[in-house]
mmCIF file of C-alpha atoms in Angstrom:
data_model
loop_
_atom_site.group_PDB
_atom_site.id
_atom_site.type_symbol
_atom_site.label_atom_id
_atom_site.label_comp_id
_atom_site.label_asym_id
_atom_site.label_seq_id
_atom_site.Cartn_x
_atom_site.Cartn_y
_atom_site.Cartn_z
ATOM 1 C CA UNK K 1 -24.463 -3.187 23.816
ATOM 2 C CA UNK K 2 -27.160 -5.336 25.356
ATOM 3 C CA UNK K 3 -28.950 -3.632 27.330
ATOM 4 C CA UNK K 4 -32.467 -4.644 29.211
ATOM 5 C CA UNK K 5 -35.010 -2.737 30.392
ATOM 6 C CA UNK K 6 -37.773 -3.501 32.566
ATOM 7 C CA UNK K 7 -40.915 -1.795 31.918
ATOM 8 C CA UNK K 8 -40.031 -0.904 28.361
ATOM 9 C CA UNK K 9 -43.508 -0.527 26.979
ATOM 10 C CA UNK K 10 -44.563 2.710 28.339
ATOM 11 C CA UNK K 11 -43.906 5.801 29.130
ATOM 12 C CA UNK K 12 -40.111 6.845 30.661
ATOM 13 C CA UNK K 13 -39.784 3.382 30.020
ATOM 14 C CA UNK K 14 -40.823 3.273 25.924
ATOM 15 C CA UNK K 15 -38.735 6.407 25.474
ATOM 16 C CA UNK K 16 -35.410 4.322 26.497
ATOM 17 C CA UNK K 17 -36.449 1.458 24.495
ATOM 18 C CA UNK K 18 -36.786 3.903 21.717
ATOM 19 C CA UNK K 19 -34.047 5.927 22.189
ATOM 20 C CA UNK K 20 -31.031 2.880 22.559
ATOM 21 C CA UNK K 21 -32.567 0.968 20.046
ATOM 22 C CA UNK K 22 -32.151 4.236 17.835
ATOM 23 C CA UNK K 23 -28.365 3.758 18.623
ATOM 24 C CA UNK K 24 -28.411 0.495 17.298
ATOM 25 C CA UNK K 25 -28.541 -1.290 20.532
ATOM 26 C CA UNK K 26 -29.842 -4.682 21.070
ATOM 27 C CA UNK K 27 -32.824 -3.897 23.686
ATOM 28 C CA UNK K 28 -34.258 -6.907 25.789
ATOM 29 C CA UNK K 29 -37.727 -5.322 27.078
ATOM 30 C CA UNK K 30 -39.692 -6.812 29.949
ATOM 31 C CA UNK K 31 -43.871 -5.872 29.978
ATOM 32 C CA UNK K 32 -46.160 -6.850 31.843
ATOM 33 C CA UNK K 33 -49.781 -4.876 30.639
ATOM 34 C CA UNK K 34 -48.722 -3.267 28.148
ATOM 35 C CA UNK K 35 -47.351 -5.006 24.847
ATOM 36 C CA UNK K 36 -44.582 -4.124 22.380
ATOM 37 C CA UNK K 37 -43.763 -5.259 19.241
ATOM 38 C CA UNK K 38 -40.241 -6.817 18.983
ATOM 39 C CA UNK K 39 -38.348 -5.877 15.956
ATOM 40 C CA UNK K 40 -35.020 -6.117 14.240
ATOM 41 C CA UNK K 41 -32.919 -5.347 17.322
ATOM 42 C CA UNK K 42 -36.245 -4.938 19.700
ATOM 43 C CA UNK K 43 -36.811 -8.419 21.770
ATOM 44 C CA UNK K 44 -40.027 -8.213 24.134
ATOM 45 C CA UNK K 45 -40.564 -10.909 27.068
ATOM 46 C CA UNK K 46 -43.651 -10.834 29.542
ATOM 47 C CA UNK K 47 -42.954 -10.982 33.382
ATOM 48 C CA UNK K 48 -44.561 -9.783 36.085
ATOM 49 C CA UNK K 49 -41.340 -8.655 38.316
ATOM 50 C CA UNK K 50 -43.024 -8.435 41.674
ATOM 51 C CA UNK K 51 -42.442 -12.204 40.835
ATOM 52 C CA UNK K 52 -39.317 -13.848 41.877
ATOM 53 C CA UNK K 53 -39.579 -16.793 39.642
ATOM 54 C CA UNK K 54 -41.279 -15.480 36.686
ATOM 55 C CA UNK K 55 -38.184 -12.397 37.281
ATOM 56 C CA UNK K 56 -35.493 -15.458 37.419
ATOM 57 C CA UNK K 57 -37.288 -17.466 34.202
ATOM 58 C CA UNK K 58 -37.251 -14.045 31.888
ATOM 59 C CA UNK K 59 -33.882 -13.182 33.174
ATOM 60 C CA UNK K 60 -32.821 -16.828 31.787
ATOM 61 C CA UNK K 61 -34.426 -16.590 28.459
ATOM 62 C CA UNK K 62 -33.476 -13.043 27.843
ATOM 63 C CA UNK K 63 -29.908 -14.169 28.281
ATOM 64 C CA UNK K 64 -30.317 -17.296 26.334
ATOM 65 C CA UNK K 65 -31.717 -15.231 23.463
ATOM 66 C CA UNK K 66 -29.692 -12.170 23.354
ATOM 67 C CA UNK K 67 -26.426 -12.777 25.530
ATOM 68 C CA UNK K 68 -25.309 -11.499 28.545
ATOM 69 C CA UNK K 69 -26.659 -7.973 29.756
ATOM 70 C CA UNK K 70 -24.387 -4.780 29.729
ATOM 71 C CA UNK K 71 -26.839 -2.285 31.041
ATOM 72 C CA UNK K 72 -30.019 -2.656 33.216
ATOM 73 C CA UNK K 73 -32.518 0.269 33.002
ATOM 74 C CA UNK K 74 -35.479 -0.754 35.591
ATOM 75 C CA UNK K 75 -38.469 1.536 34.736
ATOM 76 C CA UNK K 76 -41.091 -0.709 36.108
ATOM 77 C CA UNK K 77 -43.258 1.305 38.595
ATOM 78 C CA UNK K 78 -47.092 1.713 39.675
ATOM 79 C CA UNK K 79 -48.488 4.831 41.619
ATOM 80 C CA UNK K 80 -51.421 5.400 43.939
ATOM 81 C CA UNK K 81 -52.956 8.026 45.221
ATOM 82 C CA UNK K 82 -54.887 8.870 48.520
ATOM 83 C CA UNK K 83 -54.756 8.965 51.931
ATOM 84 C CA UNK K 84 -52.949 6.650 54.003
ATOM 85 C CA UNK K 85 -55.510 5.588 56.003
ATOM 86 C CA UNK K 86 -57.389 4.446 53.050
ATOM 87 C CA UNK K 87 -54.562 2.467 51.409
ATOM 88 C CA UNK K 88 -54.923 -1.561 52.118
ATOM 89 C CA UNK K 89 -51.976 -4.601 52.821
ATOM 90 C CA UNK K 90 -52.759 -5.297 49.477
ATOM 91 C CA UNK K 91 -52.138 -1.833 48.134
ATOM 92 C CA UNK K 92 -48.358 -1.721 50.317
ATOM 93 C CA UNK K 93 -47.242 -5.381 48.661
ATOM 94 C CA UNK K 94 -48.326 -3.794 45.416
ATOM 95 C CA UNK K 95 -46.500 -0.636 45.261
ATOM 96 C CA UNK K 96 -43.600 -2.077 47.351
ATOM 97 C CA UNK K 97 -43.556 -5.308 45.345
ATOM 98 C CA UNK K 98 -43.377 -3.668 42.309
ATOM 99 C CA UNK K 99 -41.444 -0.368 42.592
ATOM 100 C CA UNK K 100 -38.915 -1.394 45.008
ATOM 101 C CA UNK K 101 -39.258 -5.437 44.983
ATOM 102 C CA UNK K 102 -38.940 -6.102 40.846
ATOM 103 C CA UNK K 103 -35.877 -4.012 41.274
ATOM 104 C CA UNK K 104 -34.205 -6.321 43.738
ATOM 105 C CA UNK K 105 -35.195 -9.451 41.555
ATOM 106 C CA UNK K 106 -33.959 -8.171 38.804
ATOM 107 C CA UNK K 107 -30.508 -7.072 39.935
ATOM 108 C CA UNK K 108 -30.302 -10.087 42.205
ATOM 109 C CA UNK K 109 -30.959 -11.915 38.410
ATOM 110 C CA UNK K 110 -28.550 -9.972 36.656
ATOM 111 C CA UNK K 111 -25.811 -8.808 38.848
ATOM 112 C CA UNK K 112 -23.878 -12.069 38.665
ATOM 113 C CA UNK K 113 -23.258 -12.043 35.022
ATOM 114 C CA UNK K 114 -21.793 -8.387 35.548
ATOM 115 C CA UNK K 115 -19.377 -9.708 38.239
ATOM 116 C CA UNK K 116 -18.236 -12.226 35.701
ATOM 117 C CA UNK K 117 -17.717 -10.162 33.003
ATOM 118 C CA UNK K 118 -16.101 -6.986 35.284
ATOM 119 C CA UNK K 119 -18.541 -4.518 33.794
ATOM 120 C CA UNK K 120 -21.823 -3.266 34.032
ATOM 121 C CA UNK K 121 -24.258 -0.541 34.548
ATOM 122 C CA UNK K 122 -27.345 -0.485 36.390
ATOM 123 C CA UNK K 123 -30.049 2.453 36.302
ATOM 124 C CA UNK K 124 -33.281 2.624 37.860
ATOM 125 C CA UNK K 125 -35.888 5.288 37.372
ATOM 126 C CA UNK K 126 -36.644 6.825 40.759
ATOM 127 C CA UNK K 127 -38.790 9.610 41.657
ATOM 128 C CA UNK K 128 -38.056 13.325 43.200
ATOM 129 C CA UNK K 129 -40.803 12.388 45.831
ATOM 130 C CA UNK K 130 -38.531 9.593 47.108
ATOM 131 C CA UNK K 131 -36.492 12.276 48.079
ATOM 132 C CA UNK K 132 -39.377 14.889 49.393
ATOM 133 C CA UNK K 133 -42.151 12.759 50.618
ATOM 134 C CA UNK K 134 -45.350 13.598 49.074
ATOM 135 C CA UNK K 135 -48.651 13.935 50.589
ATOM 136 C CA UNK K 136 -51.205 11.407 49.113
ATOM 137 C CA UNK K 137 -48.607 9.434 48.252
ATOM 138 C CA UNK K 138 -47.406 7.957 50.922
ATOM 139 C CA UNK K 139 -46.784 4.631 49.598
ATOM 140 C CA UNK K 140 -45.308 5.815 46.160
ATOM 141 C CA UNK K 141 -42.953 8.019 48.119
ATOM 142 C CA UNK K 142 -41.831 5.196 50.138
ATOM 143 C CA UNK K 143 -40.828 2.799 47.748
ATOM 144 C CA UNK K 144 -39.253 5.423 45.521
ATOM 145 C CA UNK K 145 -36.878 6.263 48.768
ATOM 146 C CA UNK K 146 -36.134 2.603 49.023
ATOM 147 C CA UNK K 147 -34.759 2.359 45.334
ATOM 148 C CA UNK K 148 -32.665 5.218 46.456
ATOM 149 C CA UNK K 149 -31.140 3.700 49.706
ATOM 150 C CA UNK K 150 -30.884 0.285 47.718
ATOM 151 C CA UNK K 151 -28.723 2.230 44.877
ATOM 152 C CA UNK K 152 -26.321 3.926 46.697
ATOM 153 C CA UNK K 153 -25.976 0.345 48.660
ATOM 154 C CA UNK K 154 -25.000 -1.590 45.144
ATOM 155 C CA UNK K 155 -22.749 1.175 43.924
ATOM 156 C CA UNK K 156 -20.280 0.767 47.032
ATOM 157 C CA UNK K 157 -21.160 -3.081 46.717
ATOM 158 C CA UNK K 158 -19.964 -3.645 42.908
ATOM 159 C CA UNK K 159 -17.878 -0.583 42.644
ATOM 160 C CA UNK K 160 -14.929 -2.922 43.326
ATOM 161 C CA UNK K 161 -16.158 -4.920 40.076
ATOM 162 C CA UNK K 162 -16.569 -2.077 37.985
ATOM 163 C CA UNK K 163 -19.976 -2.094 37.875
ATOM 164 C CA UNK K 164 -21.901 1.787 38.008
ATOM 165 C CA UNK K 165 -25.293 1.925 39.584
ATOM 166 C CA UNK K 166 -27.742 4.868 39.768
ATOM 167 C CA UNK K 167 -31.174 6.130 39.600
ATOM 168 C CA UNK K 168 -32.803 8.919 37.700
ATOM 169 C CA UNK K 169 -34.993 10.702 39.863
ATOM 170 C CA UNK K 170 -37.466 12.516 37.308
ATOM 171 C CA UNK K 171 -39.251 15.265 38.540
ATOM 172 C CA UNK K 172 -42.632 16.316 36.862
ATOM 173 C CA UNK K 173 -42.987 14.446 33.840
ATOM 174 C CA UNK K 174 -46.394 13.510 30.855
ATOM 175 C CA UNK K 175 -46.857 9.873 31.045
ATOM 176 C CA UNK K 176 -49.527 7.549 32.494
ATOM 177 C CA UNK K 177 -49.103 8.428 35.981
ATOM 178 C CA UNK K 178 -50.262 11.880 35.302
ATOM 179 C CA UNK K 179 -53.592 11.141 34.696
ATOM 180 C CA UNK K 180 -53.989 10.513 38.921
ATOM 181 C CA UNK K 181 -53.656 15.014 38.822
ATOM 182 C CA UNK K 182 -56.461 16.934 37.970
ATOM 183 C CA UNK K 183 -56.034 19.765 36.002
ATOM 184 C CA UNK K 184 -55.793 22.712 38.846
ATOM 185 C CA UNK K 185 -52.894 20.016 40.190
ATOM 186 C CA UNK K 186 -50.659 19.786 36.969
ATOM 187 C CA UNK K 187 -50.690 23.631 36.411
ATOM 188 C CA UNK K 188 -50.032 24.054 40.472
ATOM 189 C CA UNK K 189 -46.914 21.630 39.774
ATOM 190 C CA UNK K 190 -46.215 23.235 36.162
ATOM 191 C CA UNK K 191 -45.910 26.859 38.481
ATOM 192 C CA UNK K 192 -43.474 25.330 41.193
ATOM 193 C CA UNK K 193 -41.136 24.046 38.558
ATOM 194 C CA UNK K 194 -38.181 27.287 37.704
ATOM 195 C CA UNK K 195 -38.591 26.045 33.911
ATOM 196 C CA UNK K 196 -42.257 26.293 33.777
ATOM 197 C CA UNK K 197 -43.193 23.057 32.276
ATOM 198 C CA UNK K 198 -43.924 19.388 32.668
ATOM 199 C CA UNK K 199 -41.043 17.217 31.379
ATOM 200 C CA UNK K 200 -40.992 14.684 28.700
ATOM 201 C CA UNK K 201 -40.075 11.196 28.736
ATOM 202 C CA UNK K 202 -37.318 11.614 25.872
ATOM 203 C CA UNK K 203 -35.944 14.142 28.014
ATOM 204 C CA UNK K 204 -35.376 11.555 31.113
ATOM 205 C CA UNK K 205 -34.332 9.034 28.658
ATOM 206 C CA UNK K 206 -31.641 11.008 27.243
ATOM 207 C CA UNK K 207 -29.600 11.248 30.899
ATOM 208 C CA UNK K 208 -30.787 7.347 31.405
ATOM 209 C CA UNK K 209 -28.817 6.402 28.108
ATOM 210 C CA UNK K 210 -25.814 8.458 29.045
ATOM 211 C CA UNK K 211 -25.592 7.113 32.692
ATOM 212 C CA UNK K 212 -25.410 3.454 30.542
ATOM 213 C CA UNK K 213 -22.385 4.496 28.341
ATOM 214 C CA UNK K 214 -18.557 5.256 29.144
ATOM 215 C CA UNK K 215 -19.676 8.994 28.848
ATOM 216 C CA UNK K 216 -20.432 9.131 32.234
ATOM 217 C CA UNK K 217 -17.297 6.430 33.240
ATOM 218 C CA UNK K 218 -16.921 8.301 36.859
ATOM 219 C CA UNK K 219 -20.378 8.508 37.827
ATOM 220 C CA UNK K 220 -21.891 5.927 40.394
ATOM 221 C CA UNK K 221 -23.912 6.105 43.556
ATOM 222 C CA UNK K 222 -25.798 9.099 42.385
ATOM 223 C CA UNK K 223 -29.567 10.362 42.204
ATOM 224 C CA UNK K 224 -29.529 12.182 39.340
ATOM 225 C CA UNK K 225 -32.690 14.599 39.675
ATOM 226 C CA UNK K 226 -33.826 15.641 35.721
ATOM 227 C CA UNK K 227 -36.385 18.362 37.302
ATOM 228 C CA UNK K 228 -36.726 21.197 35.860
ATOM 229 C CA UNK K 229 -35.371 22.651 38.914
ATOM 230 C CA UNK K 230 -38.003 21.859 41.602
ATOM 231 C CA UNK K 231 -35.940 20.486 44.433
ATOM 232 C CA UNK K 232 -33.810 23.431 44.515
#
C-alpha cells in the first residue's frame, strides 16, 4: 500500500510514518520544519500545504516517484493559544490555512487518482476541541470543526466511488503542542480524562492505520474520538 502522509515528521504524525512503514508500507511523507530521513520504503518531500501550488507540485512528484496513493493520512496542524482578541488576520490565515486549508489541497490533489482507481481512504487527524470548543483556542477549535464538517462532506461525496474518509479526533495527547500547557494545566486535563492519563501518539496511530486498511471496510463519515474518555 502507498500511503502518504502529510505532516509525517512529528509527533501523531511520525508515529504513523513509523508505524505503516513497520508494516512494510511504502510511506510518501510531506514536512515542512521538521526533516526526516527517507529510507528503504520511507520517501520524504518538503511542502508547505497552506500552499496550493507547492501542495499540487509535491502531490505530482510523490506520484511520479512512488505511484498512485491508496491512503491519505493528513496530520499537518499548528496550534495557538490566547485570547481572541489578541489573535491577528495573520494568525486566522495561519491556523485556517494550515489545519483546515492543506487538507483541502491535498485531497483536492489526490482525490482524482482515487476516483480512477475506485478505491481509497482518506484520514485526517482532528481534534476533540473541534467538537467542544475550547477557550483560548478559539482559532484551533475552529479549524479543527471545519476538518470535521469537510469529512463527513467527502464521505457522502466519494462513498459512491468507494472511497472511506474520516478523521481521528485525539483527545489529550504528549507531542509538541503540549508544551503551550503549563504544568497545573496538563495535570487539570490528566484529572478530567476517566483513564487518568495523557495519550500517546502510537496510541492514535494505531486506530489511524486501521481506519486505512479493509479492517475497518464499513466505516466512513465518522469522528473517531481516541480520548481516554473525556467527551463522555
Amino acid at each position: 500500500m502507498h500511503v502518504l502522509i502529510a505532516g509525517g515528521s512529528r509527533g501523531i504524525g511520525l508515529a504513523c510514518t513509523k508505524l505503516f512503514a513497520s508494516k512494510g508500507d511504502n510511506v510518501s511523507v510531506i514536512y515542512n520544519n521538521t526533516p526526516i530521513e527517507s529510507s528503504s520504503n520511507i520517501t520524504a518531500f518538503k511542502c508547505d500545504v497552506s500552499d496550493p501550488e507547492q501542495v499540487k507540485d509535491t502531490v505530482s512528484k510523490i506520484t511520479d516517484t512512488n505511484g498512485s496513493i491508496d491512503s491519505l493520512v493528513y496530520s499537518s496542524g499548528i496550534a495557538l493559544t490566547g485570547l481572541v482578541t489578541d489573535f491577528s488576520a495573520d494568525n486566522y490565515r495561519k491556523i485556517t490555512d494550515t489545519n483546515y486549508g492543506g487538507l483541502f489541497f491535498i485531497t483536492h490533489e489526490v482525490i482524482p487518482q482515487m476516483v480512477r482507481n475506485q478505491k481509497g481512504t482518506i484520514t485526517a487527524i482532528s481534534s476533540m476541541w473541534g467538537q467542544t470548543g475550547s477557550s483560548c483556542e478559539s482559532l484551533y477549535a475552529a479549524s479543527k470543526g471545519a476538518v470535521d464538517a469537510y469529512i463527513k462532506s467527502l464521505a457522502k461525496e466519494l462513498g459512491p466511488s468507494n472511497i472511506r474518509v474520516n478523521a481521528v479526533s485525539p483527545g489529550v495527547v504528549d507531542t509538541d503542542m503540549m508544551k503551550e500547557y503549563s504544568d497545573e494545566d496538563k495535570e487539570a486535563l490528566k484529572d478530567e480524562t476517566p483513564l487518568g492519563r495523557i495519550g500517546t501518539p502510537s496510541e492514535i496511530a494505531h486506530v489511524v492505520y486501521y481506519l486505512s486498511t479493509e479492517s475497518s471496510s464499513f466505516i466512513t463519515g465518522q469522528i473517531i474520538g481516541v480520548n481516554g474518555g473525556f467527551l463522555i
